[in-house]
Amino acid sequence: MTVTETNRVIDAIWRIESAKLIAGLTRITRDVGLAEELAQDALVAALEQWPGSGVPENPGAWLMATAKRRAIDSFRRARRLQRKHDEIGRGLEAEQRTSGPDLDARLDDDLGDDLLRLVFMTCHPVLSTEARVALTLRLLGGLSTEEIARGFLVSEPTIAQRIVRAKKTLTSARVPFEVPRGEDREARLASVLEVIYLIFNEGYTATTGGDWIRPALCEDALRLGRILAELAPREPEVHGLVALMEIQASRARARVGPKGEPILLLDQNRAHWDQLLIRRGFKAIDRAREIGAAPAPGFYLLQASIAACHARAVIPEQTDWAQIAALYDELAGVAPSPVVELNRAMAVAMAFGPERGLALVDALASEPSLQGYHLLPSARADLLFKLNRFDEAKESYERAAALTKNAREQAMLLDRARACDASVPTMGNDVVKN
């Protein structure tokens, strides 16, 4: 195996093992920043040694053993600075002497718990949303600072600062490396799910830049969601979020045209939808319902149920829009927001006619939180077009184009505005932006 090939193997192993490694080291050191440094040191050692010695049979165990030795060295050097490090260092030395070859196996015994603890730590509310996203992708997703910056179209120094500050904040706030219990667990779980949801949404419909979708972010979010579902199997909303992402991700190949242009839901070739992902999504919905969601289905499970209605329709005309509208009614009760109301309005329009939908959309026109939201004038334009009110539709499309920061979406909206000039309904009849 050449050096280049070995380095590719190491990169793949790092993506798989880094979260487990950092989680185990965080349990040992109680310092997520130090844990990442030790893990990176082990990675450097692998890059230096494996091209010559070959990839070990158990690379994860090799990385952990190497990182643990570095931890012992670090604690020895820090003895005069902090008694805690001295005590942990002696404990690790004793553990190494007495445990022998079973050490890594025993470390793996708590692996699931360690990963779950790390998830809750990186998504702690003491951090800003942006910091939670960056730190989660770095520590759990195994992404480099450059990859995170590229995914969110943010400068690399900005992402690096967020990660550094996040780790310092966790240390200074003495955030415990633990799975919270009771009400605190529920609140923290909501934060974890929000972070994964935000990562997926940014990949599914990019808010800025020249690409309509960023598949790598969707894949990272889905992988994190699947891990969380294994670590917290009795949480219905975890399975609900995984179901939502599986079903939405199934449309990836159908959502972009040959030139990168957006293809909206009702114009997509459904033969290109990934049926394996759809089946996985249905299974996750069933799992969430088996667990039970009292007193009612939650935010993510309801959205997954809406996505499932679309997935079951072989052709757009088979879509059960009345059921979707009813599910949005439930969603508005669980998580009321103007965005949910806008989506409900569009479902009502599809189920009961554009006039009824337009009345609901117009009722949201004065909502302060939607004033800069491009999908409000975009949705209004779609309905006006259906009602043959082409001049008004053109104006709304142009307003939506001015508000969006995504170049692909802007081009699509301007195309629709130009189509209004001919007063001919040449566009697809979809009003749903997914």
mmCIF file of N, CA, C and O in Angstrom, residues 114-202:
data_model
loop_
_atom_site.group_PDB
_atom_site.id
_atom_site.type_symbol
_atom_site.label_atom_id
_atom_site.label_comp_id
_atom_site.label_asym_id
_atom_site.label_seq_id
_atom_site.Cartn_x
_atom_site.Cartn_y
_atom_site.Cartn_z
ATOM 1 N N ASP A 114 -20.350 6.890 26.611
ATOM 2 C CA ASP A 114 -19.417 7.991 26.369
ATOM 3 C C ASP A 114 -19.854 8.844 25.184
ATOM 4 O O ASP A 114 -19.803 10.075 25.237
ATOM 5 N N LEU A 115 -20.263 8.185 24.110
ATOM 6 C CA LEU A 115 -20.719 8.943 22.937
ATOM 7 C C LEU A 115 -21.955 9.773 23.259
ATOM 8 O O LEU A 115 -22.065 10.928 22.846
ATOM 9 N N LEU A 116 -22.879 9.187 23.993
ATOM 10 C CA LEU A 116 -24.086 9.923 24.348
ATOM 11 C C LEU A 116 -23.745 11.116 25.240
ATOM 12 O O LEU A 116 -24.297 12.209 25.071
ATOM 13 N N ARG A 117 -22.826 10.918 26.167
ATOM 14 C CA ARG A 117 -22.389 12.031 27.008
ATOM 15 C C ARG A 117 -21.762 13.135 26.165
ATOM 16 O O ARG A 117 -21.984 14.322 26.406
ATOM 17 N N LEU A 118 -20.955 12.733 25.176
ATOM 18 C CA LEU A 118 -20.309 13.731 24.318
ATOM 19 C C LEU A 118 -21.339 14.498 23.498
ATOM 20 O O LEU A 118 -21.219 15.710 23.297
ATOM 21 N N VAL A 119 -22.371 13.802 23.008
ATOM 22 C CA VAL A 119 -23.448 14.467 22.266
ATOM 23 C C VAL A 119 -24.088 15.545 23.129
ATOM 24 O O VAL A 119 -24.269 16.692 22.701
ATOM 25 N N PHE A 120 -24.432 15.195 24.348
ATOM 26 C CA PHE A 120 -25.081 16.169 25.232
ATOM 27 C C PHE A 120 -24.139 17.310 25.600
ATOM 28 O O PHE A 120 -24.577 18.441 25.802
ATOM 29 N N MET A 121 -22.846 17.030 25.678
ATOM 30 C CA MET A 121 -21.890 18.080 26.020
ATOM 31 C C MET A 121 -21.723 19.076 24.871
ATOM 32 O O MET A 121 -21.764 20.290 25.074
ATOM 33 N N THR A 122 -21.534 18.581 23.659
ATOM 34 C CA THR A 122 -21.312 19.485 22.528
ATOM 35 C C THR A 122 -22.541 20.317 22.198
ATOM 36 O O THR A 122 -22.421 21.380 21.600
ATOM 37 N N CYS A 123 -23.716 19.832 22.593
ATOM 38 C CA CYS A 123 -24.955 20.553 22.298
ATOM 39 C C CYS A 123 -25.519 21.255 23.539
ATOM 40 O O CYS A 123 -26.705 21.553 23.613
ATOM 41 N N HIS A 124 -24.674 21.519 24.515
ATOM 42 C CA HIS A 124 -25.133 22.153 25.760
ATOM 43 C C HIS A 124 -25.625 23.582 25.480
ATOM 44 O O HIS A 124 -24.989 24.339 24.742
ATOM 45 N N PRO A 125 -26.754 23.971 26.084
ATOM 46 C CA PRO A 125 -27.306 25.316 25.841
ATOM 47 C C PRO A 125 -26.404 26.462 26.281
ATOM 48 O O PRO A 125 -26.665 27.609 25.918
ATOM 49 N N VAL A 126 -25.346 26.179 27.053
ATOM 50 C CA VAL A 126 -24.431 27.243 27.429
ATOM 51 C C VAL A 126 -23.717 27.803 26.198
ATOM 52 O O VAL A 126 -23.203 28.932 26.215
ATOM 53 N N LEU A 127 -23.696 27.037 25.117
ATOM 54 C CA LEU A 127 -23.092 27.470 23.857
ATOM 55 C C LEU A 127 -24.137 28.088 22.945
ATOM 56 O O LEU A 127 -25.314 27.741 22.999
ATOM 57 N N SER A 128 -23.700 28.982 22.074
ATOM 58 C CA SER A 128 -24.596 29.520 21.050
ATOM 59 C C SER A 128 -24.948 28.423 20.061
ATOM 60 O O SER A 128 -24.242 27.409 19.967
ATOM 61 N N THR A 129 -26.026 28.627 19.318
ATOM 62 C CA THR A 129 -26.426 27.629 18.328
ATOM 63 C C THR A 129 -25.314 27.386 17.314
ATOM 64 O O THR A 129 -25.002 26.245 16.956
ATOM 65 N N GLU A 130 -24.677 28.466 16.848
ATOM 66 C CA GLU A 130 -23.606 28.336 15.860
ATOM 67 C C GLU A 130 -22.434 27.530 16.425
ATOM 68 O O GLU A 130 -21.834 26.709 15.728
ATOM 69 N N ALA A 131 -22.125 27.779 17.702
ATOM 70 C CA ALA A 131 -21.015 27.053 18.329
ATOM 71 C C ALA A 131 -21.359 25.583 18.500
ATOM 72 O O ALA A 131 -20.505 24.705 18.298
ATOM 73 N N ARG A 132 -22.606 25.286 18.869
ATOM 74 C CA ARG A 132 -23.022 23.887 19.027
ATOM 75 C C ARG A 132 -22.880 23.141 17.701
ATOM 76 O O ARG A 132 -22.405 22.005 17.658
ATOM 77 N N VAL A 133 -23.330 23.770 16.629
ATOM 78 C CA VAL A 133 -23.259 23.140 15.308
ATOM 79 C C VAL A 133 -21.813 22.860 14.930
ATOM 80 O O VAL A 133 -21.455 21.742 14.506
ATOM 81 N N ALA A 134 -20.947 23.866 15.066
ATOM 82 C CA ALA A 134 -19.545 23.705 14.669
ATOM 83 C C ALA A 134 -18.853 22.638 15.512
ATOM 84 O O ALA A 134 -18.132 21.771 14.984
ATOM 85 N N LEU A 135 -19.064 22.675 16.829
ATOM 86 C CA LEU A 135 -18.391 21.720 17.706
ATOM 87 C C LEU A 135 -18.902 20.298 17.484
ATOM 88 O O LEU A 135 -18.122 19.337 17.514
ATOM 89 N N THR A 136 -20.192 20.154 17.252
ATOM 90 C CA THR A 136 -20.754 18.822 17.002
ATOM 91 C C THR A 136 -20.190 18.224 15.719
ATOM 92 O O THR A 136 -19.820 17.048 15.677
ATOM 93 N N LEU A 137 -20.114 19.029 14.671
ATOM 94 C CA LEU A 137 -19.559 18.524 13.413
ATOM 95 C C LEU A 137 -18.077 18.182 13.562
ATOM 96 O O LEU A 137 -17.585 17.230 12.954
ATOM 97 N N ARG A 138 -17.381 18.957 14.386
ATOM 98 C CA ARG A 138 -15.950 18.714 14.563
ATOM 99 C C ARG A 138 -15.707 17.438 15.381
ATOM 100 O O ARG A 138 -14.935 16.561 14.978
ATOM 101 N N LEU A 139 -16.355 17.330 16.536
ATOM 102 C CA LEU A 139 -16.056 16.231 17.448
ATOM 103 C C LEU A 139 -16.813 14.957 17.125
ATOM 104 O O LEU A 139 -16.276 13.859 17.269
ATOM 105 N N LEU A 140 -18.066 15.078 16.714
ATOM 106 C CA LEU A 140 -18.876 13.886 16.437
ATOM 107 C C LEU A 140 -18.909 13.533 14.959
ATOM 108 O O LEU A 140 -19.032 12.368 14.595
ATOM 109 N N GLY A 141 -18.835 14.564 14.108
ATOM 110 C CA GLY A 141 -18.852 14.314 12.673
ATOM 111 C C GLY A 141 -17.478 14.037 12.095
ATOM 112 O O GLY A 141 -17.366 13.549 10.971
ATOM 113 N N GLY A 142 -16.425 14.363 12.850
ATOM 114 C CA GLY A 142 -15.071 14.128 12.378
ATOM 115 C C GLY A 142 -14.647 15.055 11.253
ATOM 116 O O GLY A 142 -13.685 14.766 10.537
ATOM 117 N N LEU A 143 -15.338 16.183 11.081
ATOM 118 C CA LEU A 143 -15.019 17.106 9.989
ATOM 119 C C LEU A 143 -13.887 18.047 10.398
ATOM 120 O O LEU A 143 -13.760 18.421 11.570
ATOM 121 N N SER A 144 -13.097 18.450 9.431
ATOM 122 C CA SER A 144 -12.056 19.438 9.674
ATOM 123 C C SER A 144 -12.682 20.825 9.714
ATOM 124 O O SER A 144 -13.816 21.035 9.267
ATOM 125 N N THR A 145 -11.934 21.776 10.240
ATOM 126 C CA THR A 145 -12.409 23.159 10.266
ATOM 127 C C THR A 145 -12.698 23.646 8.855
ATOM 128 O O THR A 145 -13.697 24.334 8.613
ATOM 129 N N GLU A 146 -11.839 23.281 7.915
ATOM 130 C CA GLU A 146 -12.036 23.687 6.520
ATOM 131 C C GLU A 146 -13.341 23.137 5.955
ATOM 132 O O GLU A 146 -14.087 23.839 5.263
ATOM 133 N N GLU A 147 -13.640 21.873 6.254
ATOM 134 C CA GLU A 147 -14.865 21.248 5.739
ATOM 135 C C GLU A 147 -16.118 21.904 6.328
ATOM 136 O O GLU A 147 -17.105 22.108 5.619
ATOM 137 N N ILE A 148 -16.077 22.212 7.612
ATOM 138 C CA ILE A 148 -17.225 22.870 8.230
ATOM 139 C C ILE A 148 -17.425 24.251 7.621
ATOM 140 O O ILE A 148 -18.556 24.653 7.300
ATOM 141 N N ALA A 149 -16.332 24.990 7.467
ATOM 142 C CA ALA A 149 -16.420 26.329 6.885
ATOM 143 C C ALA A 149 -16.970 26.271 5.468
ATOM 144 O O ALA A 149 -17.814 27.092 5.074
ATOM 145 N N ARG A 150 -16.523 25.297 4.694
ATOM 146 C CA ARG A 150 -16.995 25.163 3.320
ATOM 147 C C ARG A 150 -18.474 24.789 3.292
ATOM 148 O O ARG A 150 -19.236 25.283 2.458
ATOM 149 N N GLY A 151 -18.890 23.933 4.208
ATOM 150 C CA GLY A 151 -20.286 23.512 4.234
ATOM 151 C C GLY A 151 -21.243 24.638 4.525
ATOM 152 O O GLY A 151 -22.348 24.684 3.984
ATOM 153 N N PHE A 152 -20.832 25.579 5.401
ATOM 154 C CA PHE A 152 -21.723 26.670 5.789
ATOM 155 C C PHE A 152 -21.344 28.003 5.145
ATOM 156 O O PHE A 152 -21.921 29.040 5.488
ATOM 157 N N LEU A 153 -20.369 27.968 4.231
ATOM 158 C CA LEU A 153 -19.920 29.169 3.527
ATOM 159 C C LEU A 153 -19.518 30.262 4.507
ATOM 160 O O LEU A 153 -19.867 31.437 4.352
ATOM 161 N N VAL A 154 -18.783 29.857 5.531
ATOM 162 C CA VAL A 154 -18.247 30.775 6.530
ATOM 163 C C VAL A 154 -16.731 30.658 6.463
ATOM 164 O O VAL A 154 -16.194 29.609 6.092
ATOM 165 N N SER A 155 -16.017 31.730 6.805
ATOM 166 C CA SER A 155 -14.565 31.684 6.724
ATOM 167 C C SER A 155 -13.995 30.665 7.707
ATOM 168 O O SER A 155 -14.555 30.438 8.790
ATOM 169 N N GLU A 156 -12.871 30.089 7.336
ATOM 170 C CA GLU A 156 -12.245 29.076 8.198
ATOM 171 C C GLU A 156 -11.838 29.663 9.550
ATOM 172 O O GLU A 156 -12.057 29.013 10.585
ATOM 173 N N PRO A 157 -11.245 30.873 9.598
ATOM 174 C CA PRO A 157 -10.905 31.445 10.916
ATOM 175 C C PRO A 157 -12.132 31.627 11.814
ATOM 176 O O PRO A 157 -12.037 31.449 13.030
ATOM 177 N N THR A 158 -13.278 31.967 11.209
ATOM 178 C CA THR A 158 -14.500 32.137 12.008
ATOM 179 C C THR A 158 -14.906 30.822 12.661
ATOM 180 O O THR A 158 -15.238 30.774 13.854
ATOM 181 N N ILE A 159 -14.883 29.743 11.887
ATOM 182 C CA ILE A 159 -15.229 28.431 12.429
ATOM 183 C C ILE A 159 -14.218 28.011 13.493
ATOM 184 O O ILE A 159 -14.589 27.484 14.554
ATOM 185 N N ALA A 160 -12.937 28.242 13.216
ATOM 186 C CA ALA A 160 -11.901 27.874 14.182
ATOM 187 C C ALA A 160 -12.114 28.603 15.507
ATOM 188 O O ALA A 160 -11.991 28.007 16.586
ATOM 189 N N GLN A 161 -12.449 29.890 15.447
ATOM 190 C CA GLN A 161 -12.698 30.662 16.667
ATOM 191 C C GLN A 161 -13.911 30.130 17.419
ATOM 192 O O GLN A 161 -13.900 30.038 18.662
ATOM 193 N N ARG A 162 -14.972 29.778 16.682
ATOM 194 C CA ARG A 162 -16.161 29.236 17.331
ATOM 195 C C ARG A 162 -15.835 27.954 18.095
ATOM 196 O O ARG A 162 -16.300 27.748 19.219
ATOM 197 N N ILE A 163 -15.049 27.088 17.470
ATOM 198 C CA ILE A 163 -14.718 25.808 18.099
ATOM 199 C C ILE A 163 -13.857 26.025 19.334
ATOM 200 O O ILE A 163 -14.099 25.432 20.395
ATOM 201 N N VAL A 164 -12.834 26.874 19.214
ATOM 202 C CA VAL A 164 -11.948 27.147 20.351
ATOM 203 C C VAL A 164 -12.733 27.758 21.509
ATOM 204 O O VAL A 164 -12.603 27.338 22.665
ATOM 205 N N ARG A 165 -13.563 28.746 21.199
ATOM 206 C CA ARG A 165 -14.346 29.398 22.252
ATOM 207 C C ARG A 165 -15.344 28.429 22.879
ATOM 208 O O ARG A 165 -15.596 28.478 24.086
ATOM 209 N N ALA A 166 -15.919 27.558 22.054
ATOM 210 C CA ALA A 166 -16.889 26.597 22.572
ATOM 211 C C ALA A 166 -16.232 25.669 23.584
ATOM 212 O O ALA A 166 -16.786 25.403 24.659
ATOM 213 N N LYS A 167 -15.050 25.169 23.252
ATOM 214 C CA LYS A 167 -14.359 24.261 24.173
ATOM 215 C C LYS A 167 -13.970 24.986 25.465
ATOM 216 O O LYS A 167 -14.090 24.427 26.566
ATOM 217 N N LYS A 168 -13.532 26.226 25.336
ATOM 218 C CA LYS A 168 -13.181 27.003 26.527
ATOM 219 C C LYS A 168 -14.417 27.275 27.382
ATOM 220 O O LYS A 168 -14.358 27.225 28.619
ATOM 221 N N THR A 169 -15.533 27.550 26.722
ATOM 222 C CA THR A 169 -16.772 27.804 27.458
ATOM 223 C C THR A 169 -17.212 26.583 28.234
ATOM 224 O O THR A 169 -17.624 26.677 29.394
ATOM 225 N N LEU A 170 -17.137 25.411 27.596
ATOM 226 C CA LEU A 170 -17.523 24.182 28.280
ATOM 227 C C LEU A 170 -16.640 23.931 29.501
ATOM 228 O O LEU A 170 -17.115 23.489 30.551
ATOM 229 N N THR A 171 -15.345 24.224 29.355
ATOM 230 C CA THR A 171 -14.425 24.016 30.471
ATOM 231 C C THR A 171 -14.678 25.007 31.601
ATOM 232 O O THR A 171 -14.774 24.623 32.769
ATOM 233 N N SER A 172 -14.803 26.296 31.236
ATOM 234 C CA SER A 172 -15.003 27.317 32.271
ATOM 235 C C SER A 172 -16.353 27.165 32.966
ATOM 236 O O SER A 172 -16.485 27.471 34.158
ATOM 237 N N ALA A 173 -17.360 26.695 32.228
ATOM 238 C CA ALA A 173 -18.687 26.499 32.821
ATOM 239 C C ALA A 173 -18.778 25.171 33.579
ATOM 240 O O ALA A 173 -19.802 24.893 34.207
ATOM 241 N N ARG A 174 -17.707 24.380 33.499
ATOM 242 C CA ARG A 174 -17.654 23.077 34.168
ATOM 243 C C ARG A 174 -18.858 22.207 33.799
ATOM 244 O O ARG A 174 -19.499 21.596 34.661
ATOM 245 N N VAL A 175 -19.148 22.188 32.518
ATOM 246 C CA VAL A 175 -20.252 21.352 32.027
ATOM 247 C C VAL A 175 -19.889 19.895 32.266
ATOM 248 O O VAL A 175 -18.856 19.418 31.808
ATOM 249 N N PRO A 176 -20.702 19.157 32.999
ATOM 250 C CA PRO A 176 -20.354 17.769 33.326
ATOM 251 C C PRO A 176 -20.443 16.856 32.115
ATOM 252 O O PRO A 176 -21.270 17.052 31.226
ATOM 253 N N PHE A 177 -19.560 15.865 32.112
ATOM 254 C CA PHE A 177 -19.566 14.847 31.053
ATOM 255 C C PHE A 177 -20.524 13.756 31.492
ATOM 256 O O PHE A 177 -20.130 12.743 32.079
ATOM 257 N N GLU A 178 -21.804 13.972 31.224
ATOM 258 C CA GLU A 178 -22.823 13.058 31.715
ATOM 259 C C GLU A 178 -24.064 13.143 30.853
ATOM 260 O O GLU A 178 -24.243 14.095 30.091
ATOM 261 N N VAL A 179 -24.904 12.143 30.966
ATOM 262 C CA VAL A 179 -26.231 12.175 30.365
ATOM 263 C C VAL A 179 -27.182 12.742 31.421
ATOM 264 O O VAL A 179 -27.335 12.146 32.490
ATOM 265 N N PRO A 180 -27.783 13.900 31.158
ATOM 266 C CA PRO A 180 -28.667 14.501 32.167
ATOM 267 C C PRO A 180 -29.902 13.644 32.406
ATOM 268 O O PRO A 180 -30.250 12.788 31.596
ATOM 269 N N ARG A 181 -30.572 13.923 33.486
ATOM 270 C CA ARG A 181 -31.756 13.151 33.848
ATOM 271 C C ARG A 181 -32.963 14.070 33.992
ATOM 272 O O ARG A 181 -32.833 15.278 34.134
ATOM 273 N N GLY A 182 -34.139 13.438 33.978
ATOM 274 C CA GLY A 182 -35.377 14.160 34.245
ATOM 275 C C GLY A 182 -35.640 15.286 33.254
ATOM 276 O O GLY A 182 -35.404 15.164 32.049
ATOM 277 N N GLU A 183 -36.126 16.421 33.784
ATOM 278 C CA GLU A 183 -36.478 17.555 32.935
ATOM 279 C C GLU A 183 -35.265 18.104 32.210
ATOM 280 O O GLU A 183 -35.364 18.577 31.068
ATOM 281 N N ASP A 184 -34.119 18.068 32.862
ATOM 282 C CA ASP A 184 -32.901 18.575 32.228
ATOM 283 C C ASP A 184 -32.558 17.741 31.004
ATOM 284 O O ASP A 184 -32.131 18.269 29.973
ATOM 285 N N ARG A 185 -32.744 16.433 31.084
ATOM 286 C CA ARG A 185 -32.477 15.559 29.936
ATOM 287 C C ARG A 185 -33.384 15.921 28.769
ATOM 288 O O ARG A 185 -32.934 16.011 27.620
ATOM 289 N N GLU A 186 -34.665 16.152 29.042
ATOM 290 C CA GLU A 186 -35.611 16.489 27.975
ATOM 291 C C GLU A 186 -35.223 17.791 27.296
ATOM 292 O O GLU A 186 -35.242 17.901 26.066
ATOM 293 N N ALA A 187 -34.851 18.796 28.121
ATOM 294 C CA ALA A 187 -34.466 20.080 27.554
ATOM 295 C C ALA A 187 -33.186 19.971 26.735
ATOM 296 O O ALA A 187 -33.067 20.551 25.653
ATOM 297 N N ARG A 188 -32.219 19.208 27.245
ATOM 298 C CA ARG A 188 -30.954 19.071 26.546
ATOM 299 C C ARG A 188 -31.115 18.234 25.280
ATOM 300 O O ARG A 188 -30.446 18.477 24.276
ATOM 301 N N LEU A 189 -31.990 17.227 25.330
ATOM 302 C CA LEU A 189 -32.229 16.418 24.141
ATOM 303 C C LEU A 189 -32.805 17.288 23.024
ATOM 304 O O LEU A 189 -32.447 17.132 21.855
ATOM 305 N N ALA A 190 -33.674 18.223 23.396
ATOM 306 C CA ALA A 190 -34.236 19.138 22.398
ATOM 307 C C ALA A 190 -33.130 19.935 21.722
ATOM 308 O O ALA A 190 -33.164 20.170 20.507
ATOM 309 N N SER A 191 -32.125 20.326 22.479
ATOM 310 C CA SER A 191 -30.994 21.057 21.913
ATOM 311 C C SER A 191 -30.196 20.184 20.963
ATOM 312 O O SER A 191 -29.781 20.622 19.884
ATOM 313 N N VAL A 192 -29.972 18.928 21.344
ATOM 314 C CA VAL A 192 -29.240 17.986 20.492
ATOM 315 C C VAL A 192 -29.967 17.792 19.165
ATOM 316 O O VAL A 192 -29.367 17.868 18.084
ATOM 317 N N LEU A 193 -31.274 17.556 19.242
ATOM 318 C CA LEU A 193 -32.055 17.343 18.022
ATOM 319 C C LEU A 193 -32.070 18.593 17.157
ATOM 320 O O LEU A 193 -32.011 18.511 15.925
ATOM 321 N N GLU A 194 -32.133 19.759 17.791
ATOM 322 C CA GLU A 194 -32.141 21.014 17.031
ATOM 323 C C GLU A 194 -30.850 21.170 16.237
ATOM 324 O O GLU A 194 -30.866 21.585 15.067
ATOM 325 N N VAL A 195 -29.723 20.846 16.852
ATOM 326 C CA VAL A 195 -28.436 20.975 16.170
ATOM 327 C C VAL A 195 -28.379 20.060 14.943
ATOM 328 O O VAL A 195 -27.998 20.485 13.841
ATOM 329 N N ILE A 196 -28.769 18.807 15.114
ATOM 330 C CA ILE A 196 -28.749 17.870 13.983
ATOM 331 C C ILE A 196 -29.717 18.325 12.895
ATOM 332 O O ILE A 196 -29.411 18.260 11.692
ATOM 333 N N TYR A 197 -30.880 18.806 13.304
ATOM 334 C CA TYR A 197 -31.900 19.300 12.363
ATOM 335 C C TYR A 197 -31.367 20.496 11.574
ATOM 336 O O TYR A 197 -31.568 20.589 10.351
ATOM 337 N N LEU A 198 -30.679 21.423 12.250
ATOM 338 C CA LEU A 198 -30.125 22.597 11.570
ATOM 339 C C LEU A 198 -29.063 22.194 10.556
ATOM 340 O O LEU A 198 -29.001 22.747 9.452
ATOM 341 N N ILE A 199 -28.225 21.234 10.931
ATOM 342 C CA ILE A 199 -27.190 20.772 10.001
ATOM 343 C C ILE A 199 -27.840 20.169 8.758
ATOM 344 O O ILE A 199 -27.436 20.460 7.622
ATOM 345 N N PHE A 200 -28.850 19.327 8.969
ATOM 346 C CA PHE A 200 -29.521 18.689 7.832
ATOM 347 C C PHE A 200 -30.202 19.731 6.945
ATOM 348 O O PHE A 200 -30.081 19.687 5.710
ATOM 349 N N ASN A 201 -30.913 20.668 7.545
ATOM 350 C CA ASN A 201 -31.645 21.664 6.758
ATOM 351 C C ASN A 201 -30.719 22.533 5.923
ATOM 352 O O ASN A 201 -31.053 22.901 4.796
ATOM 353 N N GLU A 202 -29.559 22.878 6.471
ATOM 354 C CA GLU A 202 -28.617 23.685 5.705
ATOM 355 C C GLU A 202 -28.102 22.900 4.502
ATOM 356 O O GLU A 202 -27.831 23.473 3.447
#
